[in-house]
PDB file of C-alpha atoms in Angstrom:
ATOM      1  CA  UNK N   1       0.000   0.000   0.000  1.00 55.00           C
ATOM      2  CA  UNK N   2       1.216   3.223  -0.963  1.00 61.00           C
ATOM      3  CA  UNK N   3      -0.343   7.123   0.062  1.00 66.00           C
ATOM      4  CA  UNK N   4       0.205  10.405  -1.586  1.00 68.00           C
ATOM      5  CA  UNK N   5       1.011  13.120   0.327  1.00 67.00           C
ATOM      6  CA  UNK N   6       0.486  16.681  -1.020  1.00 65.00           C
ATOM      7  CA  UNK N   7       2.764  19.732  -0.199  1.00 68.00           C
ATOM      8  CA  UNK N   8       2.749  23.198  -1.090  1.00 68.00           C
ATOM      9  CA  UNK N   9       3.191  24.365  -3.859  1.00 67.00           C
ATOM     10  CA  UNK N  10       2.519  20.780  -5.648  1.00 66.00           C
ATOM     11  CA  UNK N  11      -1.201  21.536  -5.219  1.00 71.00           C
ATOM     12  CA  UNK N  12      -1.830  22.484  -8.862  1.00 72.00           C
ATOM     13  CA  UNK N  13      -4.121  19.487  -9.890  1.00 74.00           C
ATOM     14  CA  UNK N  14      -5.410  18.953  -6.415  1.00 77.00           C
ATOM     15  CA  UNK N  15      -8.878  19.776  -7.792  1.00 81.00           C
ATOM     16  CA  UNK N  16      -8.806  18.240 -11.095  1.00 79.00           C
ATOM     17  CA  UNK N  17      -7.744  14.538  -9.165  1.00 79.00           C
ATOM     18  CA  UNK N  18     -10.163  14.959  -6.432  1.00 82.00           C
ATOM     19  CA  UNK N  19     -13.062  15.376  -9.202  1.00 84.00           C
ATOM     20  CA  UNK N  20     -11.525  12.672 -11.068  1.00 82.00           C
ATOM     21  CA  UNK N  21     -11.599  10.166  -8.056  1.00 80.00           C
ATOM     22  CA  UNK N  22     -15.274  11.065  -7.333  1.00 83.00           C
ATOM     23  CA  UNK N  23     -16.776  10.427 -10.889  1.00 83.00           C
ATOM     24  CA  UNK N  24     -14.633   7.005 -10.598  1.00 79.00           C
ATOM     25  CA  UNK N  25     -16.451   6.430  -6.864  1.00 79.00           C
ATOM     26  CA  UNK N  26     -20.188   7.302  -8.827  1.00 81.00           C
ATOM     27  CA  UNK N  27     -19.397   5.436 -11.370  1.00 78.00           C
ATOM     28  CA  UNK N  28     -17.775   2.192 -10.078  1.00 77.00           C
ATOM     29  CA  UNK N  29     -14.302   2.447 -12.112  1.00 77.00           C
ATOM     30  CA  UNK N  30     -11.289   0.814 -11.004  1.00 74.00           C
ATOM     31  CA  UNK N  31     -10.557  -0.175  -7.278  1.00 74.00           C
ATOM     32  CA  UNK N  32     -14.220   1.756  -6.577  1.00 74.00           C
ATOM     33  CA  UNK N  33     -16.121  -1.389  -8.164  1.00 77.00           C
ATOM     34  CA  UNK N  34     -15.775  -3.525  -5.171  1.00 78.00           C
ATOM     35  CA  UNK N  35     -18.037  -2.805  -2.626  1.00 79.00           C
ATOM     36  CA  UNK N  36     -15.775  -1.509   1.148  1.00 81.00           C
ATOM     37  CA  UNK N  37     -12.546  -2.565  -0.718  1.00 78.00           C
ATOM     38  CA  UNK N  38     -11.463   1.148  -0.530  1.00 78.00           C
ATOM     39  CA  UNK N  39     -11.541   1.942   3.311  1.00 78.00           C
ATOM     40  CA  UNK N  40     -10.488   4.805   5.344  1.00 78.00           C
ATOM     41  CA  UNK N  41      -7.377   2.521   6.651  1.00 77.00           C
ATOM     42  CA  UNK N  42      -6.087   2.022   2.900  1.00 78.00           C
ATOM     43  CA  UNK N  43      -7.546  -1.090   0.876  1.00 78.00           C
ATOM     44  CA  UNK N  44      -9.074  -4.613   2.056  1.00 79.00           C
ATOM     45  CA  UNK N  45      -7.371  -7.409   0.141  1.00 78.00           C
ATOM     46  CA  UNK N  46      -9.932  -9.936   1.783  1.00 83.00           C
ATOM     47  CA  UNK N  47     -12.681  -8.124   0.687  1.00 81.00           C
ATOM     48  CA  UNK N  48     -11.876  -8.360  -3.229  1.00 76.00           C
ATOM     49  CA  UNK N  49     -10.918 -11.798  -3.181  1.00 78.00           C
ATOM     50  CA  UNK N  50     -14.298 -12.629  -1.435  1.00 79.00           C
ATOM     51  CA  UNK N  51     -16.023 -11.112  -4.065  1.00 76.00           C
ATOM     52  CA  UNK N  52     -14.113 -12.551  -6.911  1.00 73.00           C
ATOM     53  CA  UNK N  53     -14.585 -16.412  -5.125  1.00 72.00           C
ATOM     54  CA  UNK N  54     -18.603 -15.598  -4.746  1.00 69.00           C
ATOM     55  CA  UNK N  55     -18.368 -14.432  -8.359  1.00 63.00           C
ATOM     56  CA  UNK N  56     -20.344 -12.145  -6.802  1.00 52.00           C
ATOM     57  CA  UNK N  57     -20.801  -9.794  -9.653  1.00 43.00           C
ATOM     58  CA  UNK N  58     -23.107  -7.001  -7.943  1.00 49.00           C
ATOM     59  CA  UNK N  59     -19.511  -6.191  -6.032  1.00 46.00           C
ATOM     60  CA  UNK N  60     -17.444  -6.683  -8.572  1.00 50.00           C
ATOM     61  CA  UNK N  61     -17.536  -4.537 -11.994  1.00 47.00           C
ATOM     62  CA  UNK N  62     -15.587  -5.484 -14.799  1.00 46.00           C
ATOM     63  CA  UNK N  63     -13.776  -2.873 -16.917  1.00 43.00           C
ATOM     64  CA  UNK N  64     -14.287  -3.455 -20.247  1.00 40.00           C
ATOM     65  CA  UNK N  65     -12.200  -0.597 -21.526  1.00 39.00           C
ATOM     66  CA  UNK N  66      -8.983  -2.352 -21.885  1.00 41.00           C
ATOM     67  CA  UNK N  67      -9.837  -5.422 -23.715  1.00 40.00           C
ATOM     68  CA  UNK N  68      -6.087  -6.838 -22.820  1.00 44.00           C
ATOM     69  CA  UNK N  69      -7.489  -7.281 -19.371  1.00 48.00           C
ATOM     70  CA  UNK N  70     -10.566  -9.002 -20.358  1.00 48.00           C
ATOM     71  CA  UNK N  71      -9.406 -11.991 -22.705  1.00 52.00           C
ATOM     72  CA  UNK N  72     -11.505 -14.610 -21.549  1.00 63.00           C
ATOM     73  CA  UNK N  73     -10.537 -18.020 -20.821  1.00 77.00           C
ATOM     74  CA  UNK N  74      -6.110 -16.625 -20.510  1.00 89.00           C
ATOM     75  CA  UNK N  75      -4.796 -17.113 -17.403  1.00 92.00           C
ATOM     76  CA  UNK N  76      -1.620 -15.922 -17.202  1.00 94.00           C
ATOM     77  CA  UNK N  77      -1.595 -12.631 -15.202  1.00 93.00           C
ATOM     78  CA  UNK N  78       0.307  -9.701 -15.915  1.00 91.00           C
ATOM     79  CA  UNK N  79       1.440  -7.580 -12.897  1.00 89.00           C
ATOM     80  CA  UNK N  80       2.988  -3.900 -12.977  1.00 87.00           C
ATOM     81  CA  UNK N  81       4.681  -3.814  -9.357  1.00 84.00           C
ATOM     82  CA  UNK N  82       5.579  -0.628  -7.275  1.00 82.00           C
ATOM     83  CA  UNK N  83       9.131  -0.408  -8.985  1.00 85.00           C
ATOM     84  CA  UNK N  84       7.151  -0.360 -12.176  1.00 86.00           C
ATOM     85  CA  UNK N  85       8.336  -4.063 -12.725  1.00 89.00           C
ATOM     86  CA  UNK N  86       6.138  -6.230 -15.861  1.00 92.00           C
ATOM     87  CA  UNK N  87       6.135  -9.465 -14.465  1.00 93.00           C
ATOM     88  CA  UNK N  88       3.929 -12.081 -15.256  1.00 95.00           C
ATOM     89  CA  UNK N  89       2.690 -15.085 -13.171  1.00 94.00           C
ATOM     90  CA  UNK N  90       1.509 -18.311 -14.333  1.00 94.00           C
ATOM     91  CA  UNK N  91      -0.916 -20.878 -13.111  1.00 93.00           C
ATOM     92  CA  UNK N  92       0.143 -22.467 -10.251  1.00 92.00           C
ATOM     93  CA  UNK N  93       3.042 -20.736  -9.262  1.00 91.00           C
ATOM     94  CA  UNK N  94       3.618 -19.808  -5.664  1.00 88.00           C
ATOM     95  CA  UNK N  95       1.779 -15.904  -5.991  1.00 84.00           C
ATOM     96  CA  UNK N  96      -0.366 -16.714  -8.787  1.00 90.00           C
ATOM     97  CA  UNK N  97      -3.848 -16.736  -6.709  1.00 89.00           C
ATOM     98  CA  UNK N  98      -3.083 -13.779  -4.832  1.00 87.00           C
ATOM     99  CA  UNK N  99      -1.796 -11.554  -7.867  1.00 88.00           C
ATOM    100  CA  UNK N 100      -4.387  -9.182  -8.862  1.00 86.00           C
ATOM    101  CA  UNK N 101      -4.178  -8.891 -13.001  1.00 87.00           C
ATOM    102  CA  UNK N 102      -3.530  -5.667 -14.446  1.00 87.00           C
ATOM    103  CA  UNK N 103      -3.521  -7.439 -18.264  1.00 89.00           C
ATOM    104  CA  UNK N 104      -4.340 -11.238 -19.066  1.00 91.00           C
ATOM    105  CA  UNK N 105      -2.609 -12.747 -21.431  1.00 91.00           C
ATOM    106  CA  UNK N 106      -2.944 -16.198 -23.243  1.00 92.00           C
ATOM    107  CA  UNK N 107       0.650 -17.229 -23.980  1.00 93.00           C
ATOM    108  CA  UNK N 108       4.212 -16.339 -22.449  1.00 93.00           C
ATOM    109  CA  UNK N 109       4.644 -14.982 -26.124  1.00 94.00           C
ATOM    110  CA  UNK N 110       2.099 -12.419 -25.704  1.00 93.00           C
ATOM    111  CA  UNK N 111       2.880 -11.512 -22.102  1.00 93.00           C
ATOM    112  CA  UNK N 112       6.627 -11.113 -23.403  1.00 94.00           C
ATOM    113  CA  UNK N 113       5.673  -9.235 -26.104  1.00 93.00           C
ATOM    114  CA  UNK N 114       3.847  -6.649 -24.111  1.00 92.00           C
ATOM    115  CA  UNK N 115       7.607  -6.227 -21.799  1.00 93.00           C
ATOM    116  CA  UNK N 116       6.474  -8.048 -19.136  1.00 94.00           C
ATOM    117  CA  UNK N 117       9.372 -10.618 -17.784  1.00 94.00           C
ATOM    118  CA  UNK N 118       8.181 -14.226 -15.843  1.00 94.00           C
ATOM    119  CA  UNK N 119       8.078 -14.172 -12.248  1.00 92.00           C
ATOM    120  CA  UNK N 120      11.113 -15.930 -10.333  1.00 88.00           C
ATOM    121  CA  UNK N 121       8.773 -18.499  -8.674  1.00 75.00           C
TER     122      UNK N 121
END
């Protein structure tokens, strides 16, 4: 988990992200389409991956406007991490179940080819 913390003078856009974030909370974009998985304490792991293993899909919205994150029936899952790393994980390797997907992809070709780089384990 990661916060932003805003000093003067870098308060330029302050506005313009803060109206941003609340059209993506109306409208159910992004980390906002999973019912309390945004909290006041940062974000509740638990929460998504109860709605994902419910398939409960009233909680969980799926964002159609990337179709490289939608391919359905891929399963290997592309990961950006906080060092801005492209790794991807395969089926049953030691993280796989608890990565969250940023891109699917269906071959190591295709993950490769996007600059992502397999995951040590």
């Amino acid at each position: 988990m990661s916060y932003a913390y805003i000093y003067d003078p870098n308060t330029k856009h302050v506005d313009w992200f803060k109206s941003i974030q609340k059209t993506a909370q109306q409208s159910a974009i992004g980390i906002w389409s999973v019912e309390d998985y945004v909290t006041n304490r940062g974000y509740d792991k638990d929460v998504y991956y109860a709605a994902i293993k419910k398939g409960n899909q009233s909680n969980v919205v799926e964002d159609k406007s990337n179709t490289n994150n939608n391919k359905g029936g891929c399963e290997i899952k592309g990961n950006i991490n906080s060092k801005g790393n492209k790794i991807y994980h395969m089926p049953g390797q030691r993280d796989y179940e608890n990565t969250i997907a940023e891109e699917m992809f269906c071959t190591e070709e295709e993950a490769k080819a996007a600059g992502f780089i397999p995951a040590k384990q």
